[in-house]
Coordinates of C-alpha atoms in Angstrom, one line a residue:
X1 CA -209.4 114.0 61.8
X2 CA -210.2 115.6 58.9
X3 CA -207.3 117.1 56.1
X4 CA -207.8 120.3 57.8
X5 CA -207.2 119.7 61.0
X6 CA -204.7 117.3 60.5
X7 CA -202.1 119.2 58.9
X8 CA -202.5 121.8 61.8
X9 CA -202.4 119.4 64.4
X10 CA -199.1 119.7 66.7
X11 CA -199.6 116.8 67.9
X12 CA -201.4 113.0 68.4
X13 CA -200.8 111.7 64.6
X14 CA -198.7 109.8 63.2
X15 CA -195.9 110.2 60.4
X16 CA -198.1 107.7 57.4
X17 CA -201.4 109.0 58.3
X18 CA -200.1 113.0 57.4
X19 CA -202.1 114.2 54.7
X20 CA -199.3 116.0 52.6
X21 CA -201.5 117.9 50.0
X22 CA -203.1 119.6 53.0
X23 CA -199.9 120.1 54.8
X24 CA -198.2 121.2 51.2
X25 CA -201.5 123.6 50.4
X26 CA -200.9 125.4 54.0
X27 CA -197.1 125.9 53.6
X28 CA -198.0 127.0 50.1
X29 CA -200.5 129.6 51.3
X30 CA -198.6 131.2 53.7
X31 CA -195.8 131.4 51.2
X32 CA -198.2 133.1 48.8
X33 CA -199.0 135.8 51.6
X34 CA -195.9 136.8 52.3
X35 CA -195.1 137.2 48.5
X36 CA -198.1 139.7 48.6
X37 CA -197.3 141.3 51.7
X38 CA -194.0 142.1 50.1
X39 CA -195.5 143.0 47.0
X40 CA -197.6 145.5 49.6
X41 CA -194.7 146.8 51.6
X42 CA -196.0 145.5 54.5
X43 CA -192.6 144.6 56.5
X44 CA -194.9 143.9 60.0
X45 CA -197.2 141.4 58.3
X46 CA -194.1 139.5 56.3
X47 CA -192.1 138.8 59.8
X48 CA -196.0 137.8 61.0
X49 CA -196.5 135.4 58.3
X50 CA -192.7 134.0 58.5
X51 CA -193.7 133.4 62.3
X52 CA -196.8 131.6 61.6
X53 CA -194.9 129.4 59.1
X54 CA -191.7 128.7 61.2
X55 CA -194.4 127.6 64.0
X56 CA -197.0 125.6 62.1
X57 CA -197.6 121.9 62.1
X58 CA -197.2 122.1 58.2
X59 CA -194.3 124.0 57.3
X60 CA -192.2 121.9 60.5
X61 CA -193.6 118.6 58.6
X62 CA -192.5 119.7 55.4
X63 CA -189.5 120.4 56.5
X64 CA -188.6 117.2 58.0
X65 CA -189.6 115.5 55.0
X66 CA -187.7 117.4 53.1
X67 CA -184.7 116.4 55.0
X68 CA -185.6 112.7 55.7
X69 CA -186.3 112.2 52.1
X70 CA -183.7 113.7 49.9
X71 CA -180.7 112.4 48.3
X72 CA -178.1 113.2 52.1
X73 CA -180.7 111.5 54.4
X74 CA -178.0 108.4 54.9
X75 CA -175.8 111.0 55.6
X76 CA -175.2 112.1 59.3
X77 CA -173.6 115.2 61.5
X78 CA -171.8 115.1 63.9
X79 CA -174.3 113.7 66.3
X80 CA -174.2 110.5 63.8
X81 CA -178.2 110.7 64.0
X82 CA -180.2 109.4 61.0
X83 CA -184.3 109.4 60.8
X84 CA -185.1 106.5 59.2
X85 CA -188.0 105.8 60.9
X86 CA -191.3 106.9 60.7
X87 CA -191.8 107.3 64.5
X88 CA -188.0 109.1 64.6
X89 CA -189.5 111.7 61.7
X90 CA -192.3 112.3 64.0
X91 CA -190.3 113.1 67.1
X92 CA -188.3 115.3 64.7
X93 CA -191.4 117.4 63.9
X94 CA -192.3 117.7 67.7
X95 CA -188.7 119.0 68.5
X96 CA -188.3 121.7 65.7
X97 CA -189.6 124.3 68.5
X98 CA -187.3 127.7 68.6
X99 CA -186.9 128.0 72.4
X100 CA -184.0 126.1 73.3
X101 CA -182.5 125.2 70.5
X102 CA -178.4 125.6 70.1
X103 CA -177.2 124.1 66.6
X104 CA -174.3 121.8 66.7
X105 CA -170.9 122.2 65.0
X106 CA -170.9 121.1 61.6
X107 CA -169.0 118.2 60.8
X108 CA -166.5 119.4 57.6
X109 CA -165.2 117.1 54.7
X110 CA -163.3 118.1 51.8
X111 CA -164.2 118.3 48.4
X112 CA -161.5 118.1 45.5
X113 CA -161.8 120.7 43.0
X114 CA -160.5 120.9 39.0
X115 CA -157.9 122.8 39.8
X116 CA -156.2 120.7 42.5
X117 CA -157.8 122.3 45.3
X118 CA -160.7 121.3 47.5
X119 CA -163.6 122.9 48.8
X120 CA -164.8 123.2 52.3
X121 CA -168.2 121.3 52.5
X122 CA -170.0 121.5 56.3
X123 CA -172.4 118.3 57.2
X124 CA -175.2 119.8 59.6
X125 CA -177.2 117.8 61.8
X126 CA -180.0 116.3 60.9
X127 CA -182.0 118.4 63.5
X128 CA -180.0 121.7 61.9
X129 CA -180.1 120.6 58.7
X130 CA -184.8 120.6 59.2
X131 CA -184.8 123.8 61.5
X132 CA -183.0 125.4 58.2
X133 CA -185.7 124.1 55.9
X134 CA -188.0 125.1 58.0
X135 CA -187.2 128.7 57.4
X136 CA -186.0 128.9 54.3
X137 CA -189.6 128.2 53.8
X138 CA -190.2 131.3 55.4
X139 CA -187.1 133.5 53.4
X140 CA -187.8 131.9 49.8
X141 CA -191.0 134.1 49.3
X142 CA -188.9 137.0 50.4
X143 CA -185.8 136.2 48.0
X144 CA -187.9 135.1 44.8
X145 CA -189.8 138.5 45.3
X146 CA -187.0 140.9 46.2
X147 CA -183.8 139.0 44.0
X148 CA -182.3 140.2 40.5
X149 CA -184.2 139.4 37.5
X150 CA -181.1 138.0 35.8
X151 CA -180.4 135.8 39.0
X152 CA -180.5 132.1 38.1
X153 CA -178.4 129.9 40.6
X154 CA -179.8 128.1 43.2
X155 CA -183.6 129.1 42.7
X156 CA -186.7 127.3 41.7
X157 CA -187.5 126.6 38.4
X158 CA -184.6 128.6 37.0
X159 CA -181.9 126.7 35.4
X160 CA -178.2 127.5 33.8
X161 CA -180.4 126.8 30.3
X162 CA -182.0 129.7 31.7
X163 CA -178.7 132.2 32.0
X164 CA -177.0 130.7 28.9
X165 CA -180.4 131.7 27.2
X166 CA -180.1 135.3 28.6
X167 CA -176.4 135.4 28.1
X168 CA -177.7 134.8 24.2
X169 CA -180.1 137.3 24.5
X170 CA -177.4 140.2 25.5
X171 CA -174.6 139.4 23.5
X172 CA -176.2 137.4 19.9
X173 CA -177.3 140.6 17.7
X174 CA -174.8 143.2 16.0
X175 CA -175.9 145.8 18.1
X176 CA -174.8 144.1 21.2
X177 CA -172.0 144.5 23.7
X178 CA -168.7 143.2 22.4
X179 CA -166.4 143.0 25.3
X180 CA -167.8 140.9 28.9
X181 CA -166.8 141.2 32.6
X182 CA -166.5 137.8 33.6
X183 CA -166.5 137.8 37.5
X184 CA -166.2 135.2 39.6
X185 CA -166.0 136.1 43.6
X186 CA -163.2 134.5 45.8
X187 CA -164.4 131.5 48.5
X188 CA -167.9 133.4 48.2
X189 CA -169.5 131.1 50.4
X190 CA -166.8 131.2 53.3
X191 CA -166.3 135.0 53.4
X192 CA -169.3 136.7 53.7
X193 CA -169.8 139.0 56.7
X194 CA -171.4 137.7 59.2
X195 CA -172.5 141.4 60.3
X196 CA -173.8 141.6 56.9
X197 CA -176.2 138.8 56.9
X198 CA -177.7 139.4 60.1
X199 CA -178.5 143.2 59.3
X200 CA -179.8 142.5 56.0
X201 CA -181.0 139.3 56.0
X202 CA -184.6 139.4 57.0
X203 CA -185.6 136.5 59.0
X204 CA -185.4 135.4 62.6
X205 CA -182.0 137.5 63.8
X206 CA -181.3 135.2 66.6
X207 CA -181.4 131.9 64.6
X208 CA -179.5 132.8 62.0
X209 CA -176.5 134.1 64.8
X210 CA -176.5 131.0 65.7
X211 CA -176.3 129.0 62.9
X212 CA -173.3 131.1 61.7
X213 CA -171.2 131.0 65.0
X214 CA -172.1 127.4 65.5
X215 CA -168.1 126.2 64.0
X216 CA -167.3 123.2 62.6
X217 CA -165.2 119.8 63.5
X218 CA -162.7 118.6 61.1
X219 CA -160.2 116.2 62.3
X220 CA -161.9 115.7 66.2
X221 CA -161.2 119.4 66.9
X222 CA -163.8 122.5 67.0
X223 CA -163.5 125.1 65.0
X224 CA -165.1 128.4 65.3
X225 CA -166.7 130.6 62.0
X226 CA -165.9 134.2 62.1
X227 CA -167.4 134.6 58.4
X228 CA -169.3 132.4 55.7
X229 CA -171.9 130.7 55.5
X230 CA -171.4 126.9 55.6
X231 CA -171.5 125.0 52.2
X232 CA -173.9 122.0 52.6
X233 CA -176.4 123.9 54.8
X234 CA -180.4 123.9 53.0
X235 CA -180.2 127.7 53.6
X236 CA -176.7 128.7 52.7
X237 CA -177.3 128.8 49.1
X238 CA -180.3 131.0 49.2
X239 CA -178.3 133.4 51.9
X240 CA -175.6 133.9 49.4
X241 CA -178.1 134.6 46.5
X242 CA -179.5 137.1 48.6
X243 CA -176.1 138.6 49.6
X244 CA -175.5 138.7 45.7
X245 CA -178.8 140.2 44.9
X246 CA -179.2 144.2 44.1
X247 CA -176.0 143.8 42.2
X248 CA -178.3 144.7 38.9
X249 CA -179.9 147.4 40.8
X250 CA -176.5 149.5 42.3
X251 CA -174.9 148.9 38.3
X252 CA -178.1 150.4 37.0
X253 CA -178.4 153.6 39.5
X254 CA -174.6 154.0 39.4
X255 CA -174.9 154.3 35.3
X256 CA -178.2 154.9 34.9
X257 CA -179.6 154.5 31.2
X258 CA -176.6 152.3 30.0
X259 CA -178.7 149.2 29.2
X260 CA -179.9 151.4 26.2
X261 CA -177.4 153.5 25.4
X262 CA -173.7 153.2 23.8
X263 CA -172.7 151.6 26.7
X264 CA -174.7 148.5 26.9
X265 CA -174.3 147.2 30.1
X266 CA -176.0 143.6 30.8
X267 CA -175.8 141.6 33.9
X268 CA -176.4 137.8 34.1
X269 CA -175.6 136.1 37.1
X270 CA -175.4 132.0 38.5
X271 CA -174.7 132.0 42.4
X272 CA -170.9 133.8 42.1
X273 CA -170.5 134.0 38.7
X274 CA -171.6 136.3 36.8
X275 CA -170.7 138.6 33.4
X276 CA -171.4 141.9 32.7
X277 CA -171.5 143.3 29.1
X278 CA -170.1 146.8 27.9
X279 CA -169.4 148.6 25.5
X280 CA -165.0 149.0 26.1
X281 CA -162.5 147.1 27.9
X282 CA -161.7 150.4 29.8
X283 CA -164.7 151.0 30.1
X284 CA -165.4 148.1 32.0
X285 CA -162.3 148.4 33.4
X286 CA -162.1 151.9 34.9
X287 CA -165.7 152.2 36.3
X288 CA -167.7 149.2 36.4
X289 CA -165.2 146.9 37.8
X290 CA -164.5 149.0 40.9
X291 CA -168.5 149.5 41.3
X292 CA -168.6 145.7 41.7
X293 CA -165.7 145.5 44.0
X294 CA -167.0 148.2 46.2
X295 CA -170.6 146.6 46.4
X296 CA -169.1 143.4 47.0
X297 CA -166.8 144.6 49.9
X298 CA -169.7 146.1 51.7
X299 CA -170.6 142.2 52.2
X300 CA -167.2 140.9 53.0
X301 CA -166.2 139.5 49.5
X302 CA -163.8 140.1 47.1
X303 CA -163.4 139.3 42.8
X304 CA -161.0 136.5 42.3
X305 CA -158.1 137.7 40.3
X306 CA -157.5 134.4 38.6
X307 CA -160.8 134.1 37.5
X308 CA -161.9 137.7 36.7
X309 CA -160.6 139.4 33.4
X310 CA -162.3 141.2 30.6
X311 CA -163.1 139.3 26.9
X312 CA -164.1 140.3 23.7
X313 CA -166.7 138.0 22.5
X314 CA -164.9 137.2 19.5
X315 CA -162.5 135.4 21.4
X316 CA -164.6 133.4 23.5
X317 CA -165.2 132.7 27.0
X318 CA -166.6 130.2 28.4
X319 CA -169.8 130.4 31.5
X320 CA -171.0 127.4 33.3
X321 CA -169.4 124.7 31.2
X322 CA -170.1 125.9 27.7
X323 CA -168.4 128.3 25.4
X324 CA -169.6 131.7 24.0
X325 CA -167.9 132.9 21.2
X326 CA -168.9 135.0 18.1
X327 CA -167.8 133.7 14.5
X328 CA -167.9 135.7 12.0
X329 CA -170.9 138.0 13.7
X330 CA -172.6 134.6 14.5
X331 CA -172.7 134.1 18.2
X332 CA -172.5 130.3 18.9
X333 CA -172.3 128.8 22.3
X334 CA -170.7 125.1 22.6
X335 CA -169.7 122.9 25.3
X336 CA -166.2 123.8 27.0
X337 CA -163.0 122.0 25.9
X338 CA -162.8 122.2 29.7
X339 CA -165.9 121.2 30.2
X340 CA -165.6 118.1 27.7
X341 CA -162.5 116.8 29.0
X342 CA -163.8 116.6 32.4
X343 CA -166.5 114.1 30.9
X344 CA -164.1 111.8 29.0
X345 CA -161.5 112.0 32.0
X346 CA -164.3 110.8 33.9
X347 CA -165.9 107.6 31.3
X348 CA -161.9 107.3 31.2
X349 CA -161.9 106.2 34.9
X350 CA -165.0 104.4 35.0
X351 CA -163.8 102.0 32.5
X352 CA -160.2 101.8 34.1
X353 CA -161.4 100.8 37.1
X354 CA -164.0 98.7 35.9
X355 CA -161.7 95.8 34.0
X356 CA -163.0 92.4 34.5
X357 CA -166.8 93.7 35.1
X358 CA -169.7 92.4 33.1
X359 CA -170.6 94.5 29.9
X360 CA -174.3 94.8 31.6
X361 CA -173.0 96.6 34.8
X362 CA -170.4 98.4 32.5
X363 CA -173.0 99.8 30.5
X364 CA -175.2 100.8 33.5
X365 CA -172.4 102.8 35.2
X366 CA -171.8 105.0 31.5
X367 CA -175.3 105.7 30.7
X368 CA -176.1 108.3 32.9
X369 CA -173.2 109.8 32.8
X370 CA -173.3 110.2 29.2
X371 CA -177.2 110.9 29.4
X372 CA -176.8 113.4 31.8
X373 CA -174.1 115.1 29.8
X374 CA -175.9 115.1 26.6
X375 CA -179.3 116.4 28.4
X376 CA -177.2 119.3 29.7
X377 CA -175.8 120.5 26.4
X378 CA -179.1 119.4 24.4
X379 CA -180.3 123.1 23.7
X380 CA -177.0 124.7 22.2
X381 CA -174.4 124.1 19.1
X382 CA -173.5 120.4 20.1
X383 CA -174.4 118.4 17.5
X384 CA -171.1 117.7 16.0
X385 CA -169.0 117.5 20.2
X386 CA -171.5 114.6 20.8
X387 CA -169.9 112.6 17.6
X388 CA -166.6 113.4 18.8
X389 CA -167.3 112.3 22.6
X390 CA -169.3 108.8 20.8
X391 CA -165.9 108.4 19.2
X392 CA -163.9 109.0 22.2
X393 CA -165.7 106.3 24.1
X394 CA -165.6 103.8 21.3
X395 CA -161.6 103.9 21.3
X396 CA -162.2 103.5 25.2
X397 CA -164.5 100.4 24.9
X398 CA -162.7 99.1 22.3
X399 CA -159.4 99.1 24.3
X400 CA -161.4 97.8 27.4
X401 CA -162.7 94.9 25.3
X402 CA -159.8 94.1 23.2
X403 CA -157.6 93.5 26.9
X404 CA -160.2 91.1 28.3
X405 CA -159.1 88.9 25.1
X406 CA -156.0 88.9 24.0
X407 CA -156.2 85.5 22.1
X408 CA -159.1 86.4 20.5
X409 CA -159.2 88.0 16.9
X410 CA -160.7 91.3 16.6
X411 CA -163.1 89.8 14.4
X412 CA -164.3 87.7 17.6
X413 CA -164.1 90.9 19.9
X414 CA -166.4 92.7 17.3
X415 CA -168.9 89.4 17.4
X416 CA -168.9 89.5 21.1
X417 CA -169.1 93.0 21.9
X418 CA -170.7 95.0 19.4
X419 CA -173.7 94.4 17.3
X420 CA -175.5 95.5 14.5
X421 CA -179.1 97.7 15.1
X422 CA -180.4 98.8 12.2
X423 CA -178.1 100.9 9.9
X424 CA -175.5 100.9 13.1
X425 CA -173.1 98.3 13.0
X426 CA -171.0 98.9 16.2
X427 CA -173.4 99.3 18.8
X428 CA -172.1 98.6 22.1
X429 CA -174.6 96.3 23.1
X430 CA -175.1 92.9 24.8
X431 CA -178.3 90.8 26.1
X432 CA -178.5 89.2 29.6
X433 CA -181.5 87.7 31.3
X434 CA -182.9 89.5 34.2
X435 CA -183.8 87.9 38.0
X436 CA -187.4 86.8 36.4
X437 CA -185.7 84.5 33.7
X438 CA -186.5 87.1 31.2
X439 CA -184.2 88.2 28.4
X440 CA -183.1 92.1 28.5
X441 CA -181.2 94.2 26.2
X442 CA -178.4 96.1 27.3
X443 CA -177.2 99.2 24.7
X444 CA -174.8 102.0 25.3
X445 CA -176.7 105.4 24.7
X446 CA -175.1 107.3 22.0
X447 CA -174.8 111.4 23.1
X448 CA -175.6 112.2 19.2
X449 CA -179.1 110.4 19.7
X450 CA -179.8 113.6 22.0
X451 CA -182.4 116.2 19.8
X452 CA -181.1 119.8 19.9
X453 CA -184.3 121.5 21.2
X454 CA -184.0 125.1 22.4
X455 CA -184.5 126.1 25.5
X456 CA -187.4 129.0 26.3
X457 CA -186.1 131.1 28.9
X458 CA -188.0 131.7 31.8
X459 CA -189.6 135.0 32.4
X460 CA -187.6 138.0 34.5
X461 CA -190.7 138.3 36.9
X462 CA -191.6 134.6 37.1
X463 CA -192.4 134.0 40.6
X464 CA -192.9 130.7 41.8
X465 CA -194.7 131.5 44.8
X466 CA -196.7 134.0 43.6
X467 CA -200.4 132.4 42.7
X468 CA -200.7 134.8 39.8
X469 CA -198.0 132.8 37.7
X470 CA -199.4 129.5 38.6
X471 CA -201.2 129.6 34.7
X472 CA -197.6 130.7 33.7
X473 CA -195.9 127.7 35.3
X474 CA -198.1 124.9 34.4
X475 CA -197.6 125.7 30.4
X476 CA -193.7 125.9 30.8
X477 CA -194.1 122.9 32.9
X478 CA -196.2 120.9 29.6
X479 CA -193.8 122.3 27.1
X480 CA -191.2 120.1 29.0
X481 CA -193.0 117.3 28.9
X482 CA -193.4 117.5 25.1
X483 CA -189.6 117.9 24.8
X484 CA -188.9 114.7 26.9
X485 CA -189.2 111.3 25.9
X486 CA -190.3 110.4 29.1
X487 CA -192.8 112.9 29.2
X488 CA -194.6 112.2 25.7
X489 CA -194.9 108.5 27.1
X490 CA -196.3 109.6 29.9
X491 CA -198.8 111.8 27.8
X492 CA -199.8 109.1 25.7
X493 CA -200.9 107.0 29.0
X494 CA -203.1 110.1 30.0
X495 CA -204.6 110.0 26.2
X496 CA -205.4 106.4 26.4
X497 CA -207.0 106.6 29.6
X498 CA -208.6 109.6 28.4
X499 CA -210.2 107.5 25.3
X500 CA -208.4 109.8 23.0
X501 CA -210.8 112.8 24.1
X502 CA -210.7 116.3 25.7
X503 CA -211.5 116.6 29.2
X504 CA -213.6 119.6 29.4
X505 CA -215.5 119.1 26.3
X506 CA -215.1 115.0 25.2
X507 CA -214.3 115.6 22.1
X508 CA -211.1 113.6 20.0
X509 CA -208.1 115.1 21.0
X510 CA -205.4 114.8 17.6
X511 CA -202.5 116.3 16.0
X512 CA -205.1 118.2 14.5
X513 CA -206.7 119.6 17.4
X514 CA -204.7 121.9 19.4
X515 CA -204.0 120.5 22.9
X516 CA -202.4 121.3 26.2
X517 CA -202.0 119.0 29.3
X518 CA -202.6 119.9 33.4
X519 CA -202.2 118.7 36.7
X520 CA -205.7 117.8 38.3
X521 CA -204.3 118.8 41.6
X522 CA -201.4 121.3 41.0
X523 CA -197.9 121.1 42.3
X524 CA -198.1 123.9 44.7
X525 CA -200.5 121.9 46.3
X526 CA -199.0 118.8 46.5
X527 CA -199.9 117.3 43.6
X528 CA -197.5 114.7 41.9
X529 CA -196.2 114.4 37.9
X530 CA -198.0 111.1 37.7
X531 CA -200.3 110.3 34.8
X532 CA -203.6 110.0 37.1
X533 CA -202.7 113.2 38.0
X534 CA -203.0 114.7 34.2
X535 CA -205.7 115.6 32.1
X536 CA -205.4 116.6 28.8
X537 CA -207.4 119.1 26.8
X538 CA -208.2 121.7 23.6
X539 CA -207.1 124.8 23.9
X540 CA -210.2 126.0 22.2
X541 CA -212.4 125.1 24.4
X542 CA -214.3 127.8 26.7
X543 CA -212.1 128.8 29.8
X544 CA -215.3 128.5 32.4
X545 CA -215.5 125.0 30.3
X546 CA -212.0 124.3 31.0
X547 CA -211.5 124.2 33.9
X548 CA -215.1 123.2 35.3
X549 CA -214.3 119.8 36.4
X550 CA -211.4 120.5 37.9
X551 CA -210.7 120.7 41.9
X552 CA -210.7 123.8 43.6
X553 CA -207.4 123.6 45.6

């Protein structure tokens, strides 16, 4: 069976023989057609393409692959069913039918929050997750085409780094607004109006209505759901985003030209957290805030009175784990005190609960936390904070080490747990034999070793489902590779594989010759980030030569 036939075949094949590149190409092609139909205003064509995608073998296979291979693949719903075998996954594809589908209620668990309260999390059954993933494939291209340009939460290719970069762009200059409305929606996921969702979300209304009214099970009791989208569902972030989309357009219509006049209004949103800049506290309080309240009320939502406030940029405000504040007219973005405190509390708890663990194992627990936190803040003013965190971690580890050997001298403890590496004399490190008998060194990472690299914000109109933006996203991917340690190592392997020469003109690629990298099979067409799927080329090679040897996929 060839790739095209296999990708479209409803049955008669095995899970391991599915051509995933062909499947992803088929899904990608339908999503691109949905984007084009939305741009042309052909709503009936959009519905037809959505129907085609949600009833295709490729869409169903891709949805099952997503939910059966992600981090939650072993977490069952109320039916205690998981798909861990190829046979179960293939059967799941055949079970994703619209006719006769009845979603099971969600299994509810409570997740503790920083303020001592809890956040409800709904865990759908595997089949419900797959159905949500399937319909999200058809809904996401619409959401990406019609969404607010400055919304960055739960969207492909966008991140908190893009959100804070936009904040810098609208607040850093002397002529920018000095007052900020910090908005937070109270229980956003739990309170969205079902009637509004059914009336306004462009997807299969019958399926959506079944999901919204499926209810949840908590402590072996079934509870109905009258509002909200369940936190934990794959499609829930997309539904919440589409609910809040239109906020920018509403404000622009209510206050025309406010962006360019003395009112200086701008909006930046990440999921249900947002900021709105303005010329004065009174204008934001008396005109903008009522407009936002009215917009949210139509959707069954209200602003949180505790977290919604108006702040002067000279006093600063916290947003997404950062503190944004102007010091003598200069905007600095730093890790917030709350974020730093949460990190140190987590590290302290890890060290405290592992008092007798081996040093190598403790390093293995601490390194991912430190590395992830430092990478998150690697594009803001964080060098001083990194040094402070390293100092605090050293104190925790020193107490941990001294406690283990109360009868040993401080010199002995230092020599046992802290090594000399180059100019550094207090490196928390050890050497142990691995399973194959070889010696391996384990060293705690320092947050201060993380380089500060400015993040380049994504273009507001960029759409990952629109083929017109493929080259832009490919370029962004290449730049990320160059700023990543692992990425640079991978590119070096590609350079060696090509003999140090351009894949187009076969002339040497050196530091003095501008060059770039690209995927042989594009990510959107099923390609991977593996070195075998990468190639390096000169930027100045003629375009027809550059792409002469690239597969047309």
